[in-house]
C-alpha atoms as a printed R data frame, in Angstrom:
    type eleno elety resid chain resno       x      y       z
1   ATOM     1    CA   MET     A     1   0.081 -0.057   0.458
2   ATOM     2    CA   LYS     A     2   0.741  3.866  -0.588
3   ATOM     3    CA   ILE     A     3  -0.316  6.542   0.771
4   ATOM     4    CA   LEU     A     4   0.116  9.819  -0.237
5   ATOM     5    CA   ALA     A     5  -0.861 12.801   2.588
6   ATOM     6    CA   VAL     A     6  -0.820 16.896   2.431
7   ATOM     7    CA   THR     A     7  -0.691 18.298   5.563
8   ATOM     8    CA   ALA     A     8  -0.682 22.185   6.212
9   ATOM     9    CA   CYS     A     9  -2.259 24.363   9.055
10  ATOM    10    CA   PRO     A    10  -3.947 28.010   9.355
11  ATOM    11    CA   SER     A    11  -0.704 29.764  10.600
12  ATOM    12    CA   GLY     A    12   1.464 27.043   8.973
13  ATOM    13    CA   VAL     A    13   4.158 26.008  11.686
14  ATOM    14    CA   ALA     A    14   3.914 23.868  14.040
15  ATOM    15    CA   HIS     A    15   0.720 21.862  13.288
16  ATOM    16    CA   THR     A    16   1.293 20.735   9.591
17  ATOM    17    CA   TYR     A    17   4.545 19.846  10.259
18  ATOM    18    CA   MET     A    18   4.015 17.698  13.387
19  ATOM    19    CA   ALA     A    19   1.788 16.384  11.523
20  ATOM    20    CA   ALA     A    20   3.560 14.821   8.843
21  ATOM    21    CA   GLU     A    21   6.342 13.588  11.583
22  ATOM    22    CA   ALA     A    22   3.240 11.539  13.054
23  ATOM    23    CA   LEU     A    23   1.756 10.212   9.846
24  ATOM    24    CA   GLU     A    24   5.712  9.055   8.946
25  ATOM    25    CA   ARG     A    25   5.983  7.479  11.653
26  ATOM    26    CA   ALA     A    26   3.079  5.574  12.283
27  ATOM    27    CA   ALA     A    27   2.741  4.164   8.856
28  ATOM    28    CA   LYS     A    28   7.016  3.326   8.896
29  ATOM    29    CA   ALA     A    29   5.930  1.231  12.032
30  ATOM    30    CA   LYS     A    30   2.817 -0.504   9.845
31  ATOM    31    CA   GLY     A    31   5.469 -0.943   7.003
32  ATOM    32    CA   ILE     A    32   3.354  1.479   4.587
33  ATOM    33    CA   GLU     A    33   4.217  3.101   2.199
34  ATOM    34    CA   ILE     A    34   4.078  7.350   2.401
35  ATOM    35    CA   LYS     A    35   4.930 10.884   1.497
36  ATOM    36    CA   VAL     A    36   3.521 13.518   2.603
37  ATOM    37    CA   GLU     A    37   4.303 16.892   1.503
38  ATOM    38    CA   THR     A    38   4.165 20.018   3.612
39  ATOM    39    CA   GLN     A    39   2.343 23.021   3.341
40  ATOM    40    CA   GLY     A    40   3.800 25.681   5.662
41  ATOM    41    CA   SER     A    41   3.989 29.140   6.028
42  ATOM    42    CA   ILE     A    42   7.815 28.446   4.000
43  ATOM    43    CA   GLY     A    43   6.097 27.255   1.346
44  ATOM    44    CA   ILE     A    44   5.314 23.855  -0.147
45  ATOM    45    CA   GLU     A    45   8.289 21.020   0.454
46  ATOM    46    CA   ASN     A    46   8.665 17.364  -0.545
47  ATOM    47    CA   ARG     A    47   6.290 18.267  -3.160
48  ATOM    48    CA   ILE     A    48   3.942 15.661  -4.640
49  ATOM    49    CA   THR     A    49   4.464 14.273  -8.073
50  ATOM    50    CA   ALA     A    50   2.691 12.873 -10.850
51  ATOM    51    CA   GLU     A    51   4.538  9.708 -10.316
52  ATOM    52    CA   ASP     A    52   4.010  9.464  -7.149
53  ATOM    53    CA   VAL     A    53   0.363  9.865  -7.477
54  ATOM    54    CA   LYS     A    54   0.216  7.281 -10.246
55  ATOM    55    CA   GLY     A    55   1.340  4.277  -8.049
56  ATOM    56    CA   ALA     A    56  -0.856  5.586  -4.300
57  ATOM    57    CA   ASP     A    57  -3.973  4.279  -3.285
58  ATOM    58    CA   VAL     A    58  -5.094  7.309  -1.074
59  ATOM    59    CA   VAL     A    59  -4.616 10.652  -0.323
60  ATOM    60    CA   ILE     A    60  -5.286 12.465   3.150
61  ATOM    61    CA   LEU     A    61  -5.585 16.041   3.403
62  ATOM    62    CA   THR     A    62  -6.468 18.014   6.023
63  ATOM    63    CA   LYS     A    63  -8.624 19.773   6.572
64  ATOM    64    CA   ASP     A    64  -8.279 22.925   8.198
65  ATOM    65    CA   MET     A    65  -7.604 24.719   5.185
66  ATOM    66    CA   GLY     A    66  -7.610 24.617   1.630
67  ATOM    67    CA   ILE     A    67  -5.029 22.716   0.322
68  ATOM    68    CA   LYS     A    68  -3.270 24.050  -3.099
69  ATOM    69    CA   ASN     A    69  -3.260 21.860  -6.405
70  ATOM    70    CA   VAL     A    70  -5.278 19.060  -4.630
71  ATOM    71    CA   GLU     A    71  -6.919 18.604  -8.064
72  ATOM    72    CA   ARG     A    72  -3.857 16.440  -9.184
73  ATOM    73    CA   PHE     A    73  -5.444 13.726  -6.723
74  ATOM    74    CA   LYS     A    74  -8.495 13.289  -8.424
75  ATOM    75    CA   GLY     A    75  -9.617  9.546  -8.840
76  ATOM    76    CA   LEU     A    76  -7.352  9.063  -5.817
77  ATOM    77    CA   ILE     A    77  -9.402  7.666  -2.595
78  ATOM    78    CA   THR     A    78  -9.199 10.879  -0.168
79  ATOM    79    CA   VAL     A    79  -9.645 11.375   3.113
80  ATOM    80    CA   LYS     A    80  -9.988 14.610   4.919
81  ATOM    81    CA   VAL     A    81  -9.027 15.046   8.013
82  ATOM    82    CA   ALA     A    82  -8.270 17.942  11.168
83  ATOM    83    CA   ILE     A    83  -5.284 18.333  11.413
84  ATOM    84    CA   SER     A    84  -5.735 17.919  15.506
85  ATOM    85    CA   ASP     A    85  -6.243 14.472  15.022
86  ATOM    86    CA   VAL     A    86  -3.575 13.646  12.598
87  ATOM    87    CA   VAL     A    87  -1.009 14.968  15.132
88  ATOM    88    CA   ARG     A    88  -2.807 13.448  18.168
89  ATOM    89    CA   LYS     A    89  -3.917 10.060  16.485
90  ATOM    90    CA   ALA     A    90  -2.006  9.115  13.676
91  ATOM    91    CA   ASP     A    91  -1.579  5.731  14.436
92  ATOM    92    CA   GLN     A    92  -5.744  5.362  14.549
93  ATOM    93    CA   LEU     A    93  -5.987  7.024  11.025
94  ATOM    94    CA   ILE     A    94  -3.440  5.084   9.741
95  ATOM    95    CA   ASP     A    95  -5.435  1.544  10.272
96  ATOM    96    CA   LYS     A    96  -8.576  3.436   9.575
97  ATOM    97    CA   VAL     A    97  -7.370  4.931   6.595
98  ATOM    98    CA   VAL     A    98  -6.035  0.918   5.540
99  ATOM    99    CA   ALA     A    99  -9.036 -1.020   6.102
100 ATOM   100    CA   HIS     A   100 -11.173  1.588   4.028
101 ATOM   101    CA   VAL     A   101  -8.541  1.188   1.162
102 ATOM   102    CA   ASN     A   102  -9.065 -3.147   1.724
103 ATOM   103    CA   SER     A   103 -12.160 -2.258   1.590
104 ATOM   104    CA   LYS     A   104 -12.691 -0.612  -1.314
105 ATOM   105    CA   LYS     A   105 -10.708 -2.861  -3.384
């Protein structure tokens, strides 16, 4: 399974990066490939490419503010989550996302 994610928070600072780190840690612990793009105060980092999208099963988007270039994920299963839930419950979120994707196969 391959997960993509984009994190962004209203201030574009701490929570953006805390959420990215939490997702990466939770996915790695479960042996799941993940790429997380951050859209923070210093711009877009670790940009998700068209090649990344081709091999992905699902994309997780934080919903606290608009995500830039969301149209590139058209056709992918999309999960929208509050950034605070990503930071606090990344392990449970990854489990739910995997179960959701597997139920769609």
